[in-house]
XYZ file of C-alpha atoms in Angstrom:
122
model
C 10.608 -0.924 19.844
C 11.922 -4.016 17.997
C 12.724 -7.727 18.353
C 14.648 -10.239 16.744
C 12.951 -13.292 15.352
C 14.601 -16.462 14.213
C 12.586 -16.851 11.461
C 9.249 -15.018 10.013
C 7.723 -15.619 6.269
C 10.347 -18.417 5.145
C 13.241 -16.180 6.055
C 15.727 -16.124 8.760
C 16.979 -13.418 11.544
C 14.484 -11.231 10.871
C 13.998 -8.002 12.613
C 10.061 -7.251 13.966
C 9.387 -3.810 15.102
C 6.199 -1.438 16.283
C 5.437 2.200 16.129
C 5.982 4.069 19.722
C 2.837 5.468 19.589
C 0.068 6.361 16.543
C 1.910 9.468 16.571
C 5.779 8.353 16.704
C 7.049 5.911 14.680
C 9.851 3.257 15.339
C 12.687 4.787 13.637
C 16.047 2.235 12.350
C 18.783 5.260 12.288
C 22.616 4.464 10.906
C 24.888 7.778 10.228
C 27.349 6.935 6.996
C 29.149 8.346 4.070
C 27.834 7.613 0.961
C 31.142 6.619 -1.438
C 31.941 9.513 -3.770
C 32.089 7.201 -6.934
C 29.615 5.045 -8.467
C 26.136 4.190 -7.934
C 24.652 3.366 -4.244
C 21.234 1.709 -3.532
C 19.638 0.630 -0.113
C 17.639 -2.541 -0.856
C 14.598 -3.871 1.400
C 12.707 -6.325 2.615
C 9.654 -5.919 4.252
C 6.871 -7.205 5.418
C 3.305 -6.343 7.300
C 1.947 -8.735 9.878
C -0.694 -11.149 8.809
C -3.789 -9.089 10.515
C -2.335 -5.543 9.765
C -0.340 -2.881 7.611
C 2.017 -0.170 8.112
C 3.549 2.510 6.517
C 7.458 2.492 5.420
C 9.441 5.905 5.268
C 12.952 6.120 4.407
C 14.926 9.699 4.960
C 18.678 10.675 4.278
C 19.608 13.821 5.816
C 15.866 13.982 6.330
C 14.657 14.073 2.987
C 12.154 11.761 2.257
C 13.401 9.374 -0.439
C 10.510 6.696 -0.279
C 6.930 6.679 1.728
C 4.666 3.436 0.721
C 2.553 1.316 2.889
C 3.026 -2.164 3.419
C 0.422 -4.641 2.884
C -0.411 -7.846 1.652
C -1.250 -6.530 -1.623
C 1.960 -5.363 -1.843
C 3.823 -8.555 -1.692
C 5.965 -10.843 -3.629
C 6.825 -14.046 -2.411
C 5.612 -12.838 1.003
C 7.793 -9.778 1.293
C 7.774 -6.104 -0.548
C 11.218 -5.058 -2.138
C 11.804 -1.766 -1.840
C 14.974 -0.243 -2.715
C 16.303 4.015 -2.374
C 18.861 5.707 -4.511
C 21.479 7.309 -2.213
C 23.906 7.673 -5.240
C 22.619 12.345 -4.901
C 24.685 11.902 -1.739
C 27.493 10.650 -3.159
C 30.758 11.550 -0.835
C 28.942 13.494 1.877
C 27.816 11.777 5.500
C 23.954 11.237 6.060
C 21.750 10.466 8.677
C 20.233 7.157 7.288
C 16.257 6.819 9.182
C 14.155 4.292 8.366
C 10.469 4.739 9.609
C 7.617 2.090 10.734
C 4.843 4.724 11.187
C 1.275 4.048 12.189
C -1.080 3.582 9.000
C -4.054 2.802 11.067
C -2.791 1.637 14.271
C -4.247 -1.927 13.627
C -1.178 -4.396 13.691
C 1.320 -2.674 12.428
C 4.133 -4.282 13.532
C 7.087 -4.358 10.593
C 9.179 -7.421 9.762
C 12.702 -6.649 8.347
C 13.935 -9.460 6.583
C 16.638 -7.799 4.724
C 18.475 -3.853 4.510
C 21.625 -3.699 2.494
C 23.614 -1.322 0.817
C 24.232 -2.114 -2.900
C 27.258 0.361 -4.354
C 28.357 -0.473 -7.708
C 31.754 1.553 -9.591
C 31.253 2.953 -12.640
């Protein structure tokens, strides 16, 4: 389940999204090859809604590569950076899923403000 916003926390085109259900969350997927050479790093930012939390899971290939939960104590500047080192997948395809999972089911809708793939060359 997600929406587009023009703007949320200072930032624009953001993407808002909710768990399915407190069971299943709302799950971002993107299949892609991570290049064979160099370093490769998804960057984040994310942020809770004013009244809630939730909890952010990011997977490759289905291994968990980060699980935090998002909260206002966890914020800079209104949004939590978070970033994942795909660089142990370097040359081989993955299956890219990134999770907004129930924490508590109390407003836990997710705000995307930014995901980006960062590859630098040795």
């Amino acid at each position: 389940l997600g929406l587009g916003l023009l703007e949320f926390s200072s930032r624009p085109a953001v993407l808002r999204t909710h768990p399915v259900s407190q069971e299943q969350p709302c799950t971002l997927r993107r299949q892609l090859v991570v290049p064979a050479d160099g370093k490769t790093v998804l960057a984040l930012d994310v942020a809770p809604d004013t009244q809630g939390d939730w909890q952010l899971v990011i997977k490759a290939n289905g291994k968990i590569l980060h699980d935090s939960i998002v909260n206002a104590a966890s914020l800079k500047k209104g949004w939590k950076h978070v970033e994942a080192d795909l660089t142990p997948f370097a040359g081989k395809p993955i299956l890219l899923e990134l999770e907004n999972k129930a924490n508590n089911w109390e407003w836990e809708f997710g705000y995307w403000g930014k995901v980006e793939l960062k590859h630098r060359t040795k």
